Structures are given as C-alpha cells and as structure tokens.
mmCIF file of C-alpha atoms in Angstrom:
data_model
loop_
_atom_site.group_PDB
_atom_site.id
_atom_site.type_symbol
_atom_site.label_atom_id
_atom_site.label_comp_id
_atom_site.label_asym_id
_atom_site.label_seq_id
_atom_site.Cartn_x
_atom_site.Cartn_y
_atom_site.Cartn_z
ATOM 1 C CA MET M 1 65.036 54.294 35.285
ATOM 2 C CA SER M 2 66.245 55.120 31.768
ATOM 3 C CA THR M 3 67.739 58.575 31.390
ATOM 4 C CA ALA M 4 69.150 60.971 28.824
ATOM 5 C CA CYS M 5 72.656 62.440 28.916
ATOM 6 C CA SER M 6 72.892 65.031 31.701
ATOM 7 C CA SER M 7 75.371 67.040 29.651
ATOM 8 C CA CYS M 8 73.653 67.502 26.267
ATOM 9 C CA GLY M 9 70.262 65.808 26.640
ATOM 10 C CA SER M 10 70.850 63.238 23.896
ATOM 11 C CA GLN M 11 69.118 59.875 24.188
ATOM 12 C CA ALA M 12 71.650 58.141 21.910
ATOM 13 C CA SER M 13 74.505 56.241 23.538
ATOM 14 C CA THR M 14 76.750 53.188 23.317
ATOM 15 C CA ILE M 15 77.466 50.745 26.135
ATOM 16 C CA VAL M 16 81.016 50.906 27.490
ATOM 17 C CA ALA M 17 80.782 48.624 30.564
ATOM 18 C CA THR M 18 78.467 46.375 32.540
ATOM 19 C CA GLY M 19 78.798 45.224 36.141
ATOM 20 C CA GLN M 20 77.247 44.712 39.549
ATOM 21 C CA ASP M 21 77.421 46.199 43.022
ATOM 22 C CA TYR M 22 80.771 44.604 43.794
ATOM 23 C CA ILE M 23 81.315 46.526 47.045
ATOM 24 C CA TYR M 24 78.087 46.329 49.094
ATOM 25 C CA HIS M 25 76.084 43.652 47.222
ATOM 26 C CA GLY M 26 72.833 45.529 47.811
ATOM 27 C CA THR M 27 71.346 43.927 44.706
ATOM 28 C CA GLU M 28 72.219 41.233 42.179
ATOM 29 C CA ASP M 29 71.077 43.453 39.299
ATOM 30 C CA ASN M 30 73.404 44.165 36.407
ATOM 31 C CA PHE M 31 74.132 47.801 35.591
ATOM 32 C CA ARG M 32 75.618 49.429 32.538
ATOM 33 C CA TYR M 33 77.704 52.484 31.825
ATOM 34 C CA VAL M 34 77.194 54.246 28.503
ATOM 35 C CA ARG M 35 78.954 56.940 26.480
ATOM 36 C CA CYS M 36 76.764 59.657 24.993
ATOM 37 C CA SER M 37 76.858 59.596 21.201
ATOM 38 C CA GLY M 38 76.397 63.354 21.153
ATOM 39 C CA CYS M 39 79.043 64.698 23.526
ATOM 40 C CA GLY M 40 81.004 61.702 24.846
ATOM 41 C CA HIS M 41 79.768 62.005 28.443
ATOM 42 C CA PHE M 42 79.865 58.790 30.555
ATOM 43 C CA TYR M 43 76.783 57.991 32.635
ATOM 44 C CA LEU M 44 74.878 55.127 34.267
ATOM 45 C CA ASN M 45 71.829 54.123 32.227
ATOM 46 C CA PRO M 46 69.369 52.967 33.439
ATOM 47 C CA ARG M 47 69.977 54.372 36.908
ATOM 48 C CA PRO M 48 68.262 54.153 40.324
ATOM 49 C CA ASP M 49 65.770 56.841 41.298
ATOM 50 C CA ILE M 50 66.707 59.384 43.962
ATOM 51 C CA SER M 51 63.986 57.862 46.174
ATOM 52 C CA GLN M 52 66.222 54.755 46.446
ATOM 53 C CA LEU M 53 69.009 56.539 48.341
ATOM 54 C CA SER M 54 68.747 54.256 51.366
ATOM 55 C CA LEU M 55 69.192 51.203 49.112
ATOM 56 C CA MET M 56 72.172 52.704 47.300
ATOM 57 C CA TYR M 57 73.805 53.792 50.562
ATOM 58 C CA PRO M 58 73.046 51.117 53.192
ATOM 59 C CA ALA M 59 73.668 51.488 56.916
ATOM 60 C CA ASN M 60 77.130 49.916 56.542
ATOM 61 C CA TYR M 61 78.152 52.374 53.813
ATOM 62 C CA GLY M 62 81.607 53.849 54.321
ATOM 63 C CA THR M 63 81.654 56.579 56.930
ATOM 64 C CA PHE M 64 78.025 55.938 57.939
ATOM 65 C CA SER M 65 79.246 52.910 59.891
ATOM 66 C CA ASN M 66 82.148 51.531 61.924
ATOM 67 C CA ARG M 67 83.401 49.737 58.811
ATOM 68 C CA PHE M 68 86.805 51.407 59.052
ATOM 69 C CA GLN M 69 87.486 50.633 62.688
ATOM 70 C CA GLY M 70 90.643 48.888 63.846
ATOM 71 C CA ARG M 71 93.663 48.826 61.595
ATOM 72 C CA ALA M 72 91.856 50.595 58.785
ATOM 73 C CA ASN M 73 91.655 53.695 60.988
ATOM 74 C CA LEU M 74 95.193 54.250 59.722
ATOM 75 C CA LEU M 75 93.679 54.632 56.260
ATOM 76 C CA GLY M 76 91.309 57.276 57.607
ATOM 77 C CA ARG M 77 94.186 59.193 59.197
ATOM 78 C CA ILE M 78 96.270 58.995 56.026
ATOM 79 C CA LYS M 79 93.292 60.152 53.961
ATOM 80 C CA THR M 80 92.792 63.179 56.233
ATOM 81 C CA ILE M 81 96.492 64.117 56.043
ATOM 82 C CA VAL M 82 96.502 63.802 52.257
ATOM 83 C CA ASN M 83 93.337 65.875 51.884
ATOM 84 C CA ARG M 84 94.680 68.594 54.175
ATOM 85 C CA LYS M 85 97.816 68.853 52.060
ATOM 86 C CA ARG M 86 95.758 69.043 48.865
ATOM 87 C CA LEU M 87 93.635 71.865 50.322
ATOM 88 C CA LYS M 88 96.476 73.730 52.022
ATOM 89 C CA GLY M 89 97.192 76.126 49.171
ATOM 90 C CA VAL M 90 93.569 77.278 49.016
ATOM 91 C CA VAL M 91 92.796 77.280 52.746
ATOM 92 C CA GLU M 92 95.836 79.411 53.572
ATOM 93 C CA HIS M 93 94.448 82.216 51.416
ATOM 94 C CA LEU M 94 90.928 82.207 52.838
ATOM 95 C CA PRO M 95 89.978 85.434 54.648
ATOM 96 C CA LEU M 96 89.769 85.586 58.412
ATOM 97 C CA GLY M 97 86.408 84.128 59.393
ATOM 98 C CA GLY M 98 85.917 82.713 55.885
ATOM 99 C CA ARG M 99 82.978 80.411 55.240
ATOM 100 C CA VAL M 100 83.616 76.866 53.990
ATOM 101 C CA LEU M 101 81.091 74.241 52.847
ATOM 102 C CA ASP M 102 82.046 70.566 52.448
ATOM 103 C CA VAL M 103 79.455 68.936 50.172
ATOM 104 C CA GLY M 104 79.200 65.210 50.817
ATOM 105 C CA CYS M 105 81.175 65.529 54.040
ATOM 106 C CA GLY M 106 80.384 62.020 55.362
ATOM 107 C CA ASN M 107 81.622 61.727 58.932
ATOM 108 C CA GLY M 108 83.178 65.193 58.786
ATOM 109 C CA GLU M 109 86.808 64.166 59.247
ATOM 110 C CA LEU M 110 87.998 66.822 56.819
ATOM 111 C CA LEU M 111 85.935 69.529 58.529
ATOM 112 C CA ILE M 112 87.403 68.547 61.889
ATOM 113 C CA ALA M 113 90.902 68.781 60.381
ATOM 114 C CA LEU M 114 90.067 72.240 58.987
ATOM 115 C CA ARG M 115 88.762 73.312 62.386
ATOM 116 C CA GLN M 116 92.114 72.365 63.908
ATOM 117 C CA ALA M 117 94.114 74.099 61.161
ATOM 118 C CA ARG M 118 91.967 77.261 60.982
ATOM 119 C CA PRO M 119 89.836 77.770 64.135
ATOM 120 C CA ASP M 120 88.583 81.105 62.738
ATOM 121 C CA LEU M 121 86.704 79.571 59.809
ATOM 122 C CA GLU M 122 82.933 79.120 59.709
ATOM 123 C CA LEU M 123 82.499 75.494 58.703
ATOM 124 C CA PHE M 124 79.462 73.728 57.253
ATOM 125 C CA GLY M 125 78.908 70.159 56.121
ATOM 126 C CA LEU M 126 76.217 68.861 53.765
ATOM 127 C CA ASP M 127 75.192 65.244 53.339
ATOM 128 C CA TRP M 128 71.940 63.407 52.804
ATOM 129 C CA HIS M 129 72.211 61.639 56.174
ATOM 130 C CA PHE M 130 74.054 62.166 59.473
ATOM 131 C CA PRO M 131 73.987 59.394 62.084
ATOM 132 C CA ALA M 132 73.289 60.779 65.554
ATOM 133 C CA GLU M 133 76.857 60.170 66.738
ATOM 134 C CA THR M 134 78.295 62.067 63.760
ATOM 135 C CA ARG M 135 75.859 64.950 64.189
ATOM 136 C CA ASN M 136 76.657 65.321 67.890
ATOM 137 C CA SER M 137 80.403 65.191 67.270
ATOM 138 C CA LEU M 138 80.397 67.839 64.551
ATOM 139 C CA GLU M 139 77.915 70.202 66.150
ATOM 140 C CA SER M 140 79.884 70.085 69.403
ATOM 141 C CA GLN M 141 82.787 71.598 67.442
ATOM 142 C CA GLY M 142 80.688 74.405 66.014
ATOM 143 C CA ILE M 143 80.262 72.862 62.574
ATOM 144 C CA GLY M 144 76.907 73.624 60.954
ATOM 145 C CA LEU M 145 75.133 70.712 59.259
ATOM 146 C CA ILE M 146 72.726 70.595 56.316
ATOM 147 C CA GLU M 147 71.023 67.198 56.121
ATOM 148 C CA ALA M 148 69.553 66.721 52.636
ATOM 149 C CA PRO M 149 70.566 65.636 49.142
ATOM 150 C CA LEU M 150 72.314 68.521 47.405
ATOM 151 C CA GLU M 151 69.573 68.576 44.778
ATOM 152 C CA ALA M 152 67.011 69.480 47.487
ATOM 153 C CA ALA M 153 69.136 71.196 50.142
ATOM 154 C CA GLU M 154 68.367 74.713 51.403
ATOM 155 C CA LEU M 155 71.689 76.526 51.390
ATOM 156 C CA PRO M 156 72.367 79.502 53.697
ATOM 157 C CA ALA M 157 71.790 82.971 52.248
ATOM 158 C CA GLN M 158 75.252 84.214 53.268
ATOM 159 C CA PRO M 159 77.733 83.171 50.552
ATOM 160 C CA PHE M 160 80.665 80.816 50.977
ATOM 161 C CA ASP M 161 84.295 81.613 50.246
ATOM 162 C CA PHE M 162 85.227 78.007 49.526
ATOM 163 C CA ILE M 163 83.160 74.940 48.596
ATOM 164 C CA ILE M 164 84.655 71.440 48.618
ATOM 165 C CA MET M 165 83.304 68.442 46.690
ATOM 166 C CA LEU M 166 85.526 65.413 47.232
ATOM 167 C CA GLN M 167 84.322 62.352 45.299
ATOM 168 C CA LEU M 168 80.781 63.723 45.202
ATOM 169 C CA ILE M 169 79.831 65.104 41.789
ATOM 170 C CA GLU M 170 79.796 61.598 40.329
ATOM 171 C CA HIS M 171 76.973 60.680 42.753
ATOM 172 C CA LEU M 172 74.608 63.461 41.630
ATOM 173 C CA TRP M 173 71.478 62.930 39.565
ATOM 174 C CA GLU M 174 71.575 66.483 38.172
ATOM 175 C CA PRO M 175 75.232 67.576 38.276
ATOM 176 C CA GLU M 176 74.861 70.735 36.179
ATOM 177 C CA GLU M 177 71.888 72.129 38.082
ATOM 178 C CA SER M 178 73.552 71.190 41.384
ATOM 179 C CA LEU M 179 76.710 73.067 40.389
ATOM 180 C CA ARG M 180 74.634 76.105 39.411
ATOM 181 C CA ARG M 181 73.122 76.072 42.899
ATOM 182 C CA LEU M 182 76.586 75.969 44.428
ATOM 183 C CA VAL M 183 77.830 78.766 42.181
ATOM 184 C CA ARG M 184 74.954 80.938 43.402
ATOM 185 C CA ALA M 185 76.045 80.112 46.961
ATOM 186 C CA LEU M 186 79.663 81.186 46.279
ATOM 187 C CA ALA M 187 80.948 84.659 47.074
ATOM 188 C CA LYS M 188 82.483 86.636 44.203
ATOM 189 C CA ASP M 189 85.957 85.190 43.564
ATOM 190 C CA GLY M 190 84.993 82.251 45.794
ATOM 191 C CA ARG M 191 86.480 78.898 44.818
ATOM 192 C CA LEU M 192 85.106 75.444 44.195
ATOM 193 C CA LEU M 193 87.362 72.405 44.541
ATOM 194 C CA ILE M 194 86.256 69.134 42.961
ATOM 195 C CA GLU M 195 87.883 65.714 43.091
ATOM 196 C CA THR M 196 86.297 62.941 41.045
ATOM 197 C CA PRO M 197 87.256 59.841 39.034
ATOM 198 C CA ASN M 198 88.736 60.358 35.574
ATOM 199 C CA THR M 199 87.483 58.176 32.734
ATOM 200 C CA ASP M 200 90.775 58.718 30.908
ATOM 201 C CA GLY M 201 92.709 56.973 33.701
ATOM 202 C CA TRP M 202 95.268 54.584 32.276
ATOM 203 C CA ASP M 203 94.116 51.727 34.480
ATOM 204 C CA ARG M 204 90.484 51.874 33.244
ATOM 205 C CA ARG M 205 91.663 50.133 30.080
ATOM 206 C CA LEU M 206 92.944 47.242 32.189
ATOM 207 C CA PHE M 207 89.431 46.628 33.570
ATOM 208 C CA ALA M 208 87.465 47.548 30.450
ATOM 209 C CA GLY M 209 84.747 44.922 30.922
ATOM 210 C CA GLY M 210 83.162 46.689 33.891
ATOM 211 C CA ALA M 211 85.301 45.911 36.933
ATOM 212 C CA TRP M 212 87.022 49.345 36.933
ATOM 213 C CA GLY M 213 86.505 50.800 40.403
ATOM 214 C CA GLY M 214 85.551 54.210 39.058
ATOM 215 C CA TYR M 215 82.213 52.837 37.858
ATOM 216 C CA TYR M 216 81.286 51.935 41.460
ATOM 217 C CA PHE M 217 77.943 50.459 40.376
ATOM 218 C CA PRO M 218 75.265 51.702 41.048
ATOM 219 C CA ARG M 219 76.396 54.826 42.963
ATOM 220 C CA HIS M 220 78.439 56.701 40.372
ATOM 221 C CA LEU M 221 75.891 58.207 38.016
ATOM 222 C CA ASN M 222 78.110 60.569 35.977
ATOM 223 C CA LEU M 223 81.830 60.400 35.194
ATOM 224 C CA TYR M 224 84.182 62.935 33.614
ATOM 225 C CA SER M 225 87.484 63.374 31.849
ATOM 226 C CA PHE M 226 89.598 66.521 32.287
ATOM 227 C CA GLU M 227 88.008 68.065 29.208
ATOM 228 C CA ARG M 228 84.378 67.252 30.021
ATOM 229 C CA LEU M 229 84.731 68.440 33.623
ATOM 230 C CA ALA M 230 86.332 71.719 32.542
ATOM 231 C CA GLU M 231 83.570 72.258 29.995
ATOM 232 C CA LEU M 232 80.912 71.690 32.679
ATOM 233 C CA LEU M 233 82.574 74.125 35.080
ATOM 234 C CA ARG M 234 82.783 76.840 32.438
ATOM 235 C CA ARG M 235 79.170 76.249 31.461
ATOM 236 C CA VAL M 236 77.950 77.020 35.003
ATOM 237 C CA GLY M 237 79.950 80.261 35.213
ATOM 238 C CA LEU M 238 83.273 79.230 36.724
ATOM 239 C CA ALA M 239 86.800 79.953 35.542
ATOM 240 C CA VAL M 240 89.000 76.856 35.753
ATOM 241 C CA GLU M 241 92.246 77.764 37.536
ATOM 242 C CA SER M 242 93.912 74.368 37.678
ATOM 243 C CA GLN M 243 93.429 70.676 36.929
ATOM 244 C CA ARG M 244 95.743 67.846 37.901
ATOM 245 C CA ASN M 245 96.031 64.093 38.254
ATOM 246 C CA LEU M 246 95.849 62.499 41.690
ATOM 247 C CA PRO M 247 96.711 58.988 42.871
ATOM 248 C CA ALA M 248 93.721 56.630 42.944
ATOM 249 C CA PRO M 249 94.659 53.690 45.193
ATOM 250 C CA LEU M 250 91.085 52.914 46.276
ATOM 251 C CA ILE M 251 89.933 52.732 42.666
ATOM 252 C CA TRP M 252 92.674 50.136 42.094
ATOM 253 C CA ILE M 253 91.409 48.188 45.132
ATOM 254 C CA TYR M 254 87.790 48.332 43.940
ATOM 255 C CA SER M 255 88.865 47.332 40.431
ATOM 256 C CA LEU M 256 90.593 44.211 41.730
ATOM 257 C CA GLN M 257 87.599 43.357 43.917
ATOM 258 C CA GLY M 258 85.315 43.691 40.916
ATOM 259 C CA ALA M 259 87.560 41.590 38.678
ATOM 260 C CA VAL M 260 87.789 38.808 41.275
ATOM 261 C CA GLN M 261 84.043 38.783 41.938
ATOM 262 C CA ALA M 262 83.143 38.849 38.255
ATOM 263 C CA ARG M 263 85.202 35.701 37.805
ATOM 264 C CA PHE M 264 84.896 33.805 41.117
ATOM 265 C CA GLY M 265 81.853 35.304 42.860
ATOM 266 C CA TRP M 266 81.648 37.774 45.737
ATOM 267 C CA LYS M 267 82.232 35.134 48.416
ATOM 268 C CA SER M 268 85.705 34.325 47.106
ATOM 269 C CA SER M 269 88.414 34.603 49.767
ATOM 270 C CA LEU M 270 90.458 36.645 47.300
ATOM 271 C CA THR M 271 88.124 39.610 47.839
ATOM 272 C CA LYS M 272 89.497 39.948 51.390
ATOM 273 C CA ILE M 273 93.039 40.216 50.065
ATOM 274 C CA PHE M 274 92.012 43.102 47.835
ATOM 275 C CA GLY M 275 90.075 44.909 50.573
ATOM 276 C CA VAL M 276 90.293 48.423 51.988
ATOM 277 C CA LYS M 277 92.015 47.076 55.111
ATOM 278 C CA ASN M 278 95.051 45.981 53.109
ATOM 279 C CA ILE M 279 97.109 49.091 53.866
ATOM 280 C CA PRO M 280 100.352 47.848 52.218
ATOM 281 C CA LEU M 281 98.486 47.171 48.959
ATOM 282 C CA ILE M 282 96.829 50.590 49.065
ATOM 283 C CA ALA M 283 100.229 52.193 49.627
ATOM 284 C CA ALA M 284 101.696 50.223 46.715
ATOM 285 C CA PHE M 285 98.986 51.461 44.348
ATOM 286 C CA ALA M 286 99.435 55.026 45.611
ATOM 287 C CA PHE M 287 103.153 54.867 44.769
ATOM 288 C CA LEU M 288 102.354 53.265 41.410
ATOM 289 C CA ASP M 289 100.081 56.181 40.494
ATOM 290 C CA ILE M 290 102.590 58.728 41.778
ATOM 291 C CA ALA M 291 105.135 57.193 39.410
ATOM 292 C CA ALA M 292 102.553 57.212 36.600
ATOM 293 C CA ILE M 293 101.896 60.923 37.179
ATOM 294 C CA ALA M 294 105.641 61.616 37.069
ATOM 295 C CA MET M 295 105.707 59.886 33.677
ATOM 296 C CA ARG M 296 102.756 62.051 32.528
ATOM 297 C CA PHE M 297 100.181 59.286 32.572
ATOM 298 C CA THR M 298 96.563 60.168 33.307
ATOM 299 C CA THR M 299 95.347 58.504 36.507
ATOM 300 C CA SER M 300 91.804 57.588 37.534
ATOM 301 C CA ASN M 301 91.508 60.474 39.994
ATOM 302 C CA GLN M 302 91.494 64.192 39.206
ATOM 303 C CA GLN M 303 91.245 67.557 40.936
ATOM 304 C CA ALA M 304 89.874 70.808 39.528
ATOM 305 C CA ILE M 305 89.915 74.211 41.225
ATOM 306 C CA SER M 306 87.697 76.905 39.745
ATOM 307 C CA ARG M 307 86.704 80.464 40.662
ATOM 308 C CA LYS M 308 83.437 82.346 40.474
ATOM 309 C CA VAL M 309 83.773 85.234 38.055
#
C-alpha cells in the first residue's frame, strides 16, 4: 500500500534502500525504504496494511515463540540486565505505587524484572498478541495486559507515571497519533522512554544497498535520527530531557545476515554463523559500538527520555 510521509504528509520521496524479509522469509517480495523530499523522514513505501499483522509477525516471531531457547537464553538474560540498567535512573525516582506501561512488551521479560526490582509498582504491558503461556505467566504476577495494536488499544483512564517503548515506534503505522495517545495517558511530569534505530548510525553506510539491519523489512515502517525523533516528541507535547547513543549488536547481526542472503541466498550456511545464537559475535559488536560511542560516533541505536509538560 503506497503511503505519504507520516511526518509532513508529502508524497514526494527518493529511494534510499531496497531489500527483502531477510529474517523470517515470510514473503519473497522486494521492499523499499524512501527519504521524504519534504522533511527527510525515512519510511517504508509501499508498506503492508495493518490487517496483515499476522503475516508480518508469524508464530515463530521473536518472543512469540521458543526461538530463543537453549544457549540463546543467555542473550535474553543479558538483554534484561542491560535494559534494567538503562531504566534504573528513571525507575528509582518513580513514586511509591507508580504506574508503568510497557508498550510492545513481547513476552514481558522487562516487566517481570521491574516487578522484582520494584514490587510496589503497578505494571501493565501492551502488545497486539499474547500467547496463552505468556498471558498466564504475566497475569499470575499481577501484571495487567492490554491485547491490541497501539493504534486501536483502549488505555486505562488512570494516568501512567512512566511509559516505555523499546524498539516499538518504528513498527507503528501512525507514530505521531500513537504518541499523542500515549501523551494523553501520561500523568503530568510523567516520562516516556523510547529506544529505536538511528538512521545516522555509522554502520548504515556500510550496508547502504538495503542489508542494514535497521530496515528490518517489512516490519520497520518509520525510522528516525536524533533530530527527527526530538522534533516528533516536541510536536506531540513532550520536553526532551536526554538523548544518547546505544550499542546495536543485533542490528549488526541482521545487517550481516541481509548482506549474505542478498549475495548467496537465504539458505546459505553463512547465515547460521551470523545468527542471534552467536553470543561471542554479538558481544564483539556490542564492544565495537561501545568503543564507537566513546569516540563520539553515532550508532544505529538511540534512546530518548522526554517529559509531559
């Protein structure tokens, strides 16, 4: 479905990358990423319709499945530890009994970690689908669940003190309207934390043809730089408190998978080498990006914390 820029509404754009679904191979279609000629926003065009969610996110998608069982569980544990450290500064200052919403919570690992760190918090998770096992696990720990796409979700009337969106905004069909809904659901001085790919990442230039993992065809519909994300947050009524680079090891992994498949096909044995179960390689890319950040490079992952004013 052809679409206009979600940021300024312009129909004019230039193609910046083309590629396929290198991760789940749900279709052999080619997709393209474009840059808006009006404002510079990056977006997928054409893009799938929201009615095709089950095709975009198959049963074996990420945390919907047992894909990360076995050795890769270590990756899940590391991811939880890293996310807890990133959130620590905000969570420590939440009021007693504060309300937290994790948008795009997946299997709820972060919510479970927050429950352990702050048992007093009221925790809620939103995602378009919860397998029965996930729902039972989270509800047994007193975590409220909202099962719907954010664009159509009914949010509780009582406001939230903290809303988390980790690697989620890039999946939204209507990011600005969705953020406005979340801002309305925030308490005064409540905070929104977003983590999302950064189109200014230094490694995107290495995979300019379309293999860059941040494109994540066809699931990433909108992508941002520091500047464009800050502009969006201000436009919906938020004051940006901080922005920073983060390591992006999984984007490196997906980039290498895409590059290999574009050249040798998705059945190449090399794709297994550059898979999410290769923990040493993931660690190596994490350290590479940490070094890049120390040298003031822009990485392909970013965090923004903003406050409702």
